[in-house]
Amino acid sequence: MAQILLHGTLHATIYEVDHLHSGEGGNIFSKLRENFEEAVGFGKGTSKIYATVDLGKARVGRTRMIENEPQNPRWFESFHIYCAHLASDVVFTVKDDNPIDATLIGRAYVPVSELMEGEEVDRWAEILDEDKNPIQEGSKIHVKLQFFDVTRDRNWARGIKSSRYPGVPYTFYSQRTGCRVSLYQDAHVPDKFIPRIPLSGGQFYEPHRCWEDIFDAITNAKHFIYITGWSVYTEISLIRDTRRQKPGGDITIGELLKKRASEGIRVLMLVWDDRTSVGLLKRDGLMATHDEETEQYFKDTDVHCVLCPRNPDDGGSFVQDLQISTMFTHHQKIVVTESSFPNGESDRRRVVSFVGGIDLCDGRYDTQFHSLFRTLDTAHHDDFHQPNYTGASISKGGPREPWHDIHSRLEGPIAWDVLFNFEQRWRKQGGKDLLLNLRELDDIIPPSPVVFPDDQQSWNVQLFRSIDGGAAFGFPESPEEAAGAGLVSGKDNIVDRSIQDAYIHAIRRAKNFIYIENQYFLGSSFAWDSSDIKVGDIGALHVIPKELSLKIVSKIEARERFTVYIVVPMWPEGIPESASVQAILDWQRRTMEMMYKDIIQALQAQGIEEDPRNYLTFFCLGNREIKKNGEYMPSEKPEPDSGYEKAQEARRFMIYVHAKMMIVDDEYIIVGSANINQRSMDGARDSEIAMGGYQPHQLSLPGHPARGQVHGFRMALWYEHLGMLDNSFLHPESEDCVRTLNDLADKYWELYASEELERDLPGHLLRYPIAIASEGEVTELPGIEFFPDTKARILGTKSDFLPPILTT
């Protein structure tokens, strides 16, 4: 049967299966049970029946398991499914779970063609076996379906529209009004770096300084400091700009936290317990998170530091539990504390939260100059970070790995949502009940707006997460209650995957352009070319890349301009030739190729001859520096003929993009810890947190592009990456803008890759070094198979031994 594109929202309910039992001894269950008991050698098993929903090659829903109801399992579970899938049927699969694997009972099919008019379909669908014959019992499954095409969504391609926009629906946290947001590019911004960027109302963009603000918040806290991190390294200092010194700024963060705790401040820390750092797998762990050192450092002090593994929900198999606790991470990066009113206008205090991509650990401090060699005897002498070469060290010299990242500070009711997230996590994994009851503290103002409704600088903000009941206390247990709380029920856990929902909604609302910076970009594997892989085994099922390409296709069909700009690192941090890095680059290439094929097919269908990079364009960041007098002189040399030596001689290296941000139409922004991959978007894998927000008085309206803080932040980022600003940047959807950016990035890539070096690289934004063939295949640029100074293939290499769950 022909496949039909389902792009929109599918509401599905699975009620029950009837008479699976057909009489004594002859039913499917007695046979399964006998076989299983015979194979395993122990007594009567328990039926654990669950059902799944599939669209094409993608699993999009799964019920909980019903135990001891082999004849008539009843779920009455509803699913709210974001679709961007080609499928001929909605497939309902009924399975029986057992300790080894799940046993197929049968499948029922509802043709997609019956859903396209938007009518409700409520029926008992026949359950069929592998050969599509009715199973022996003649069982049926009762389901209800209704599909809402994306074009019927009143927000589709309409932007925010007004301050009454209610936020993303079906989520745990609702949108908060009357908030204040500060956006940070990198850990620090030197004085006078950002040029004058005009905003609405005669204002100019003012940058904020992340680690300075976190230092001030910790230093001035009066009651509590709560921190979660993938990594927290006690030996780093937050203040390093000699022109902007602060009293006590030379102290390490470890000493600062110990000092504050000894002064009676409640300091609670949840740091990911990297299980690979235990025992035989070396002290630093595979990820070098310093978790054991951090725990030891705070032992017997007033700081309560808990190492928490990424515990699964109870109910999974032993194998699944082992996978989750060793393969997945706690990835949220937050600081929550309280601060005084600005200008000291009151003795009362307000909760303030920091959320984003920057961990309080080594290698993260950087400025927009992203120097490779020139800070090795100052800001980075005691913080030399270069994990892409074996044996790299300050004694052998640069290049260090520069770090580009994005973070935010939240004030108002939204800050309390971040606090509640910390409390949920502490109650689940923190051990002792050490949380302060803030409502009993007289000077803490309860959740309330921090700006007046008519303040032009106010924000509406919503908190999103990827997390499950294994990491957060108090999730409801029943699917009905979970759905009511904006959560998704899985086979054996309750999941919050609202970050993915937030991205989908923002992309669907987009009118003119989207700008993304992310450490990873892979997903929508159900739409990848399957000629050399088994797509069903990959499992990178989140729909964000497919939503982006379908958005571009819709604009091409409407003959409207639309551009998506995506900035990623050259390669994921690590040895670039290693199997895991090469596997991720291979998934990334497949994702890009899927998108470019969609775009080229749409252009061809409209009879348009145009470079697809005018609609979707990928960049990375890099730097080159000429040698200057008085530079740090290392005492040793890298291994001869190593990539390290070559990069040192060529005076170049990538700037690592660790940001997790999306800007839509200069009016809406998402900032958080979540990468665009399955680990971050799944909800049951890495735990993540993000904010999504807009300024209700700074919206993008016809003839009046948004000119608020989000616009100023994007322009500041583009200035950082390009070393210049151009008038075309005011209209990123325009062909003029995308051509200017692509031309500059092409030029900078050639200078970066060149054998010659005559001056510093004038800008850091580089073309991602790939070419797009006539049908959308992603290929090498002529003569460029490897990243400079490496033997690492730019297009990646498929791994035949690493399980995809690790690398997607």
mmCIF file of N, CA and C in Angstrom, residues 227-234 268-279 283-285 289-299 303-311 325 328-330 422 425-426 428-432 470:
data_model
loop_
_atom_site.group_PDB
_atom_site.id
_atom_site.type_symbol
_atom_site.label_atom_id
_atom_site.label_comp_id
_atom_site.label_asym_id
_atom_site.label_seq_id
_atom_site.Cartn_x
_atom_site.Cartn_y
_atom_site.Cartn_z
ATOM 1 N N ILE A 227 23.210 23.008 43.197
ATOM 2 C CA ILE A 227 23.915 22.838 41.912
ATOM 3 C C ILE A 227 23.688 21.428 41.392
ATOM 4 N N THR A 228 23.374 21.290 40.100
ATOM 5 C CA THR A 228 23.473 19.985 39.438
ATOM 6 C C THR A 228 24.427 20.137 38.263
ATOM 7 N N GLY A 229 25.169 19.071 37.983
ATOM 8 C CA GLY A 229 26.103 19.137 36.861
ATOM 9 C C GLY A 229 26.424 17.765 36.318
ATOM 10 N N TRP A 230 26.771 17.742 35.045
ATOM 11 C CA TRP A 230 27.397 16.553 34.440
ATOM 12 C C TRP A 230 28.773 16.402 35.065
ATOM 13 N N SER A 231 29.408 17.564 35.299
ATOM 14 C CA SER A 231 30.716 17.598 35.947
ATOM 15 C C SER A 231 30.844 18.907 36.707
ATOM 16 N N VAL A 232 31.433 18.856 37.895
ATOM 17 C CA VAL A 232 31.831 20.060 38.634
ATOM 18 C C VAL A 232 33.271 19.825 39.069
ATOM 19 N N TYR A 233 34.171 20.720 38.661
ATOM 20 C CA TYR A 233 35.585 20.543 39.004
ATOM 21 C C TYR A 233 35.993 21.612 39.996
ATOM 22 N N THR A 234 36.460 21.178 41.157
ATOM 23 C CA THR A 234 36.670 22.094 42.280
ATOM 24 C C THR A 234 37.864 23.029 42.082
ATOM 25 N N LEU A 268 24.000 22.224 48.421
ATOM 26 C CA LEU A 268 23.670 20.861 47.978
ATOM 27 C C LEU A 268 24.090 20.701 46.523
ATOM 28 N N MET A 269 24.780 19.608 46.226
ATOM 29 C CA MET A 269 25.242 19.355 44.863
ATOM 30 C C MET A 269 24.867 17.942 44.427
ATOM 31 N N LEU A 270 24.319 17.838 43.213
ATOM 32 C CA LEU A 270 24.071 16.543 42.579
ATOM 33 C C LEU A 270 24.972 16.471 41.347
ATOM 34 N N VAL A 271 25.968 15.606 41.418
ATOM 35 C CA VAL A 271 26.919 15.468 40.309
ATOM 36 C C VAL A 271 26.770 14.066 39.743
ATOM 37 N N TRP A 272 26.771 13.967 38.417
ATOM 38 C CA TRP A 272 26.606 12.660 37.788
ATOM 39 C C TRP A 272 27.712 11.713 38.219
ATOM 40 N N ASP A 273 27.301 10.522 38.626
ATOM 41 C CA ASP A 273 28.232 9.454 38.999
ATOM 42 C C ASP A 273 28.592 8.696 37.734
ATOM 43 N N ASP A 274 29.760 9.024 37.174
ATOM 44 C CA ASP A 274 30.229 8.370 35.945
ATOM 45 C C ASP A 274 30.697 6.967 36.308
ATOM 46 N N ARG A 275 29.847 5.985 36.062
ATOM 47 C CA ARG A 275 30.161 4.611 36.472
ATOM 48 C C ARG A 275 31.411 4.064 35.782
ATOM 49 N N THR A 276 31.757 4.642 34.629
ATOM 50 C CA THR A 276 32.975 4.167 33.967
ATOM 51 C C THR A 276 34.218 4.631 34.699
ATOM 52 N N SER A 277 34.043 5.535 35.698
ATOM 53 C CA SER A 277 35.229 6.028 36.416
ATOM 54 C C SER A 277 35.561 5.139 37.610
ATOM 55 N N VAL A 278 34.816 4.066 37.785
ATOM 56 C CA VAL A 278 35.017 3.195 38.942
ATOM 57 C C VAL A 278 35.994 2.072 38.573
ATOM 58 N N GLY A 279 36.781 1.685 39.559
ATOM 59 C CA GLY A 279 37.568 0.459 39.453
ATOM 60 C C GLY A 279 38.563 0.441 38.314
ATOM 61 N N ARG A 283 40.734 6.158 36.930
ATOM 62 C CA ARG A 283 40.167 7.131 37.866
ATOM 63 C C ARG A 283 39.374 8.225 37.165
ATOM 64 N N ASP A 284 39.856 8.671 36.025
ATOM 65 C CA ASP A 284 39.209 9.801 35.358
ATOM 66 C C ASP A 284 37.914 9.412 34.663
ATOM 67 N N GLY A 285 37.701 8.140 34.467
ATOM 68 C CA GLY A 285 36.515 7.733 33.716
ATOM 69 C C GLY A 285 36.714 7.976 32.237
ATOM 70 N N THR A 289 35.188 13.264 34.082
ATOM 71 C CA THR A 289 34.285 14.207 34.751
ATOM 72 C C THR A 289 34.778 14.613 36.141
ATOM 73 N N HIS A 290 35.839 13.981 36.656
ATOM 74 C CA HIS A 290 36.381 14.271 37.996
ATOM 75 C C HIS A 290 35.375 13.956 39.107
ATOM 76 N N ASP A 291 34.386 13.093 38.853
ATOM 77 C CA ASP A 291 33.337 12.900 39.852
ATOM 78 C C ASP A 291 33.880 12.362 41.175
ATOM 79 N N GLU A 292 34.821 11.397 41.101
ATOM 80 C CA GLU A 292 35.369 10.826 42.343
ATOM 81 C C GLU A 292 36.170 11.882 43.114
ATOM 82 N N GLU A 293 36.971 12.672 42.387
ATOM 83 C CA GLU A 293 37.763 13.725 43.038
ATOM 84 C C GLU A 293 36.852 14.739 43.730
ATOM 85 N N THR A 294 35.770 15.125 43.035
ATOM 86 C CA THR A 294 34.865 16.130 43.591
ATOM 87 C C THR A 294 34.217 15.618 44.873
ATOM 88 N N GLU A 295 33.802 14.348 44.859
ATOM 89 C CA GLU A 295 33.195 13.763 46.056
ATOM 90 C C GLU A 295 34.203 13.743 47.216
ATOM 91 N N GLN A 296 35.438 13.320 46.914
ATOM 92 C CA GLN A 296 36.480 13.269 47.950
ATOM 93 C C GLN A 296 36.780 14.653 48.514
ATOM 94 N N TYR A 297 36.814 15.646 47.615
ATOM 95 C CA TYR A 297 37.165 17.020 48.000
ATOM 96 C C TYR A 297 36.199 17.556 49.065
ATOM 97 N N PHE A 298 34.920 17.253 48.897
ATOM 98 C CA PHE A 298 33.908 17.808 49.814
ATOM 99 C C PHE A 298 33.600 16.886 51.000
ATOM 100 N N LYS A 299 34.272 15.736 51.045
ATOM 101 C CA LYS A 299 34.029 14.796 52.146
ATOM 102 C C LYS A 299 34.394 15.463 53.478
ATOM 103 N N VAL A 303 29.711 21.062 52.753
ATOM 104 C CA VAL A 303 29.069 20.947 51.429
ATOM 105 C C VAL A 303 28.545 19.519 51.280
ATOM 106 N N HIS A 304 27.282 19.395 50.893
ATOM 107 C CA HIS A 304 26.680 18.071 50.688
ATOM 108 C C HIS A 304 26.730 17.747 49.200
ATOM 109 N N CYS A 305 27.724 16.941 48.816
ATOM 110 C CA CYS A 305 27.915 16.584 47.402
ATOM 111 C C CYS A 305 27.567 15.119 47.210
ATOM 112 N N VAL A 306 26.555 14.853 46.395
ATOM 113 C CA VAL A 306 26.093 13.482 46.157
ATOM 114 C C VAL A 306 26.382 13.106 44.711
ATOM 115 N N LEU A 307 27.076 11.992 44.531
ATOM 116 C CA LEU A 307 27.257 11.447 43.178
ATOM 117 C C LEU A 307 26.043 10.602 42.854
ATOM 118 N N CYS A 308 25.324 10.968 41.781
ATOM 119 C CA CYS A 308 24.139 10.170 41.471
ATOM 120 C C CYS A 308 24.252 9.561 40.082
ATOM 121 N N PRO A 309 24.154 8.225 39.999
ATOM 122 C CA PRO A 309 24.141 7.566 38.695
ATOM 123 C C PRO A 309 22.827 7.861 37.980
ATOM 124 N N ARG A 310 22.810 7.623 36.691
ATOM 125 C CA ARG A 310 21.564 7.783 35.924
ATOM 126 C C ARG A 310 20.737 6.533 36.156
ATOM 127 N N ASN A 311 20.087 6.475 37.327
ATOM 128 C CA ASN A 311 19.334 5.275 37.693
ATOM 129 C C ASN A 311 18.117 5.109 36.800
ATOM 130 N N SER A 325 22.359 2.769 33.613
ATOM 131 C CA SER A 325 23.222 3.344 34.647
ATOM 132 C C SER A 325 24.655 3.523 34.162
ATOM 133 N N PHE A 328 24.104 6.143 30.167
ATOM 134 C CA PHE A 328 23.463 7.447 30.101
ATOM 135 C C PHE A 328 23.851 8.318 31.290
ATOM 136 N N THR A 329 23.641 9.620 31.143
ATOM 137 C CA THR A 329 24.202 10.564 32.100
ATOM 138 C C THR A 329 23.136 11.487 32.677
ATOM 139 N N HIS A 330 23.475 12.106 33.810
ATOM 140 C CA HIS A 330 22.747 13.289 34.277
ATOM 141 C C HIS A 330 23.420 14.489 33.639
ATOM 142 N N PHE A 422 15.131 20.723 40.907
ATOM 143 C CA PHE A 422 16.220 20.285 41.789
ATOM 144 C C PHE A 422 15.652 19.502 42.976
ATOM 145 N N ARG A 425 14.713 16.013 42.056
ATOM 146 C CA ARG A 425 15.887 15.169 41.854
ATOM 147 C C ARG A 425 16.564 14.842 43.183
ATOM 148 N N TRP A 426 16.642 15.836 44.085
ATOM 149 C CA TRP A 426 17.286 15.566 45.380
ATOM 150 C C TRP A 426 16.485 14.521 46.161
ATOM 151 N N LYS A 428 14.790 12.166 45.049
ATOM 152 C CA LYS A 428 14.952 10.843 44.437
ATOM 153 C C LYS A 428 16.341 10.271 44.725
ATOM 154 N N GLN A 429 17.377 11.117 44.667
ATOM 155 C CA GLN A 429 18.736 10.572 44.702
ATOM 156 C C GLN A 429 19.658 11.240 45.720
ATOM 157 N N GLY A 430 19.162 12.234 46.443
ATOM 158 C CA GLY A 430 20.054 12.992 47.321
ATOM 159 C C GLY A 430 20.332 12.354 48.665
ATOM 160 N N GLY A 431 19.537 11.351 49.061
ATOM 161 C CA GLY A 431 19.760 10.738 50.372
ATOM 162 C C GLY A 431 19.046 11.511 51.461
ATOM 163 N N LYS A 432 19.806 12.139 52.358
ATOM 164 C CA LYS A 432 19.218 12.851 53.508
ATOM 165 C C LYS A 432 18.299 13.977 53.058
ATOM 166 N N GLY A 470 12.882 7.588 37.257
ATOM 167 C CA GLY A 470 14.092 7.074 37.893
ATOM 168 C C GLY A 470 14.982 8.182 38.423
#
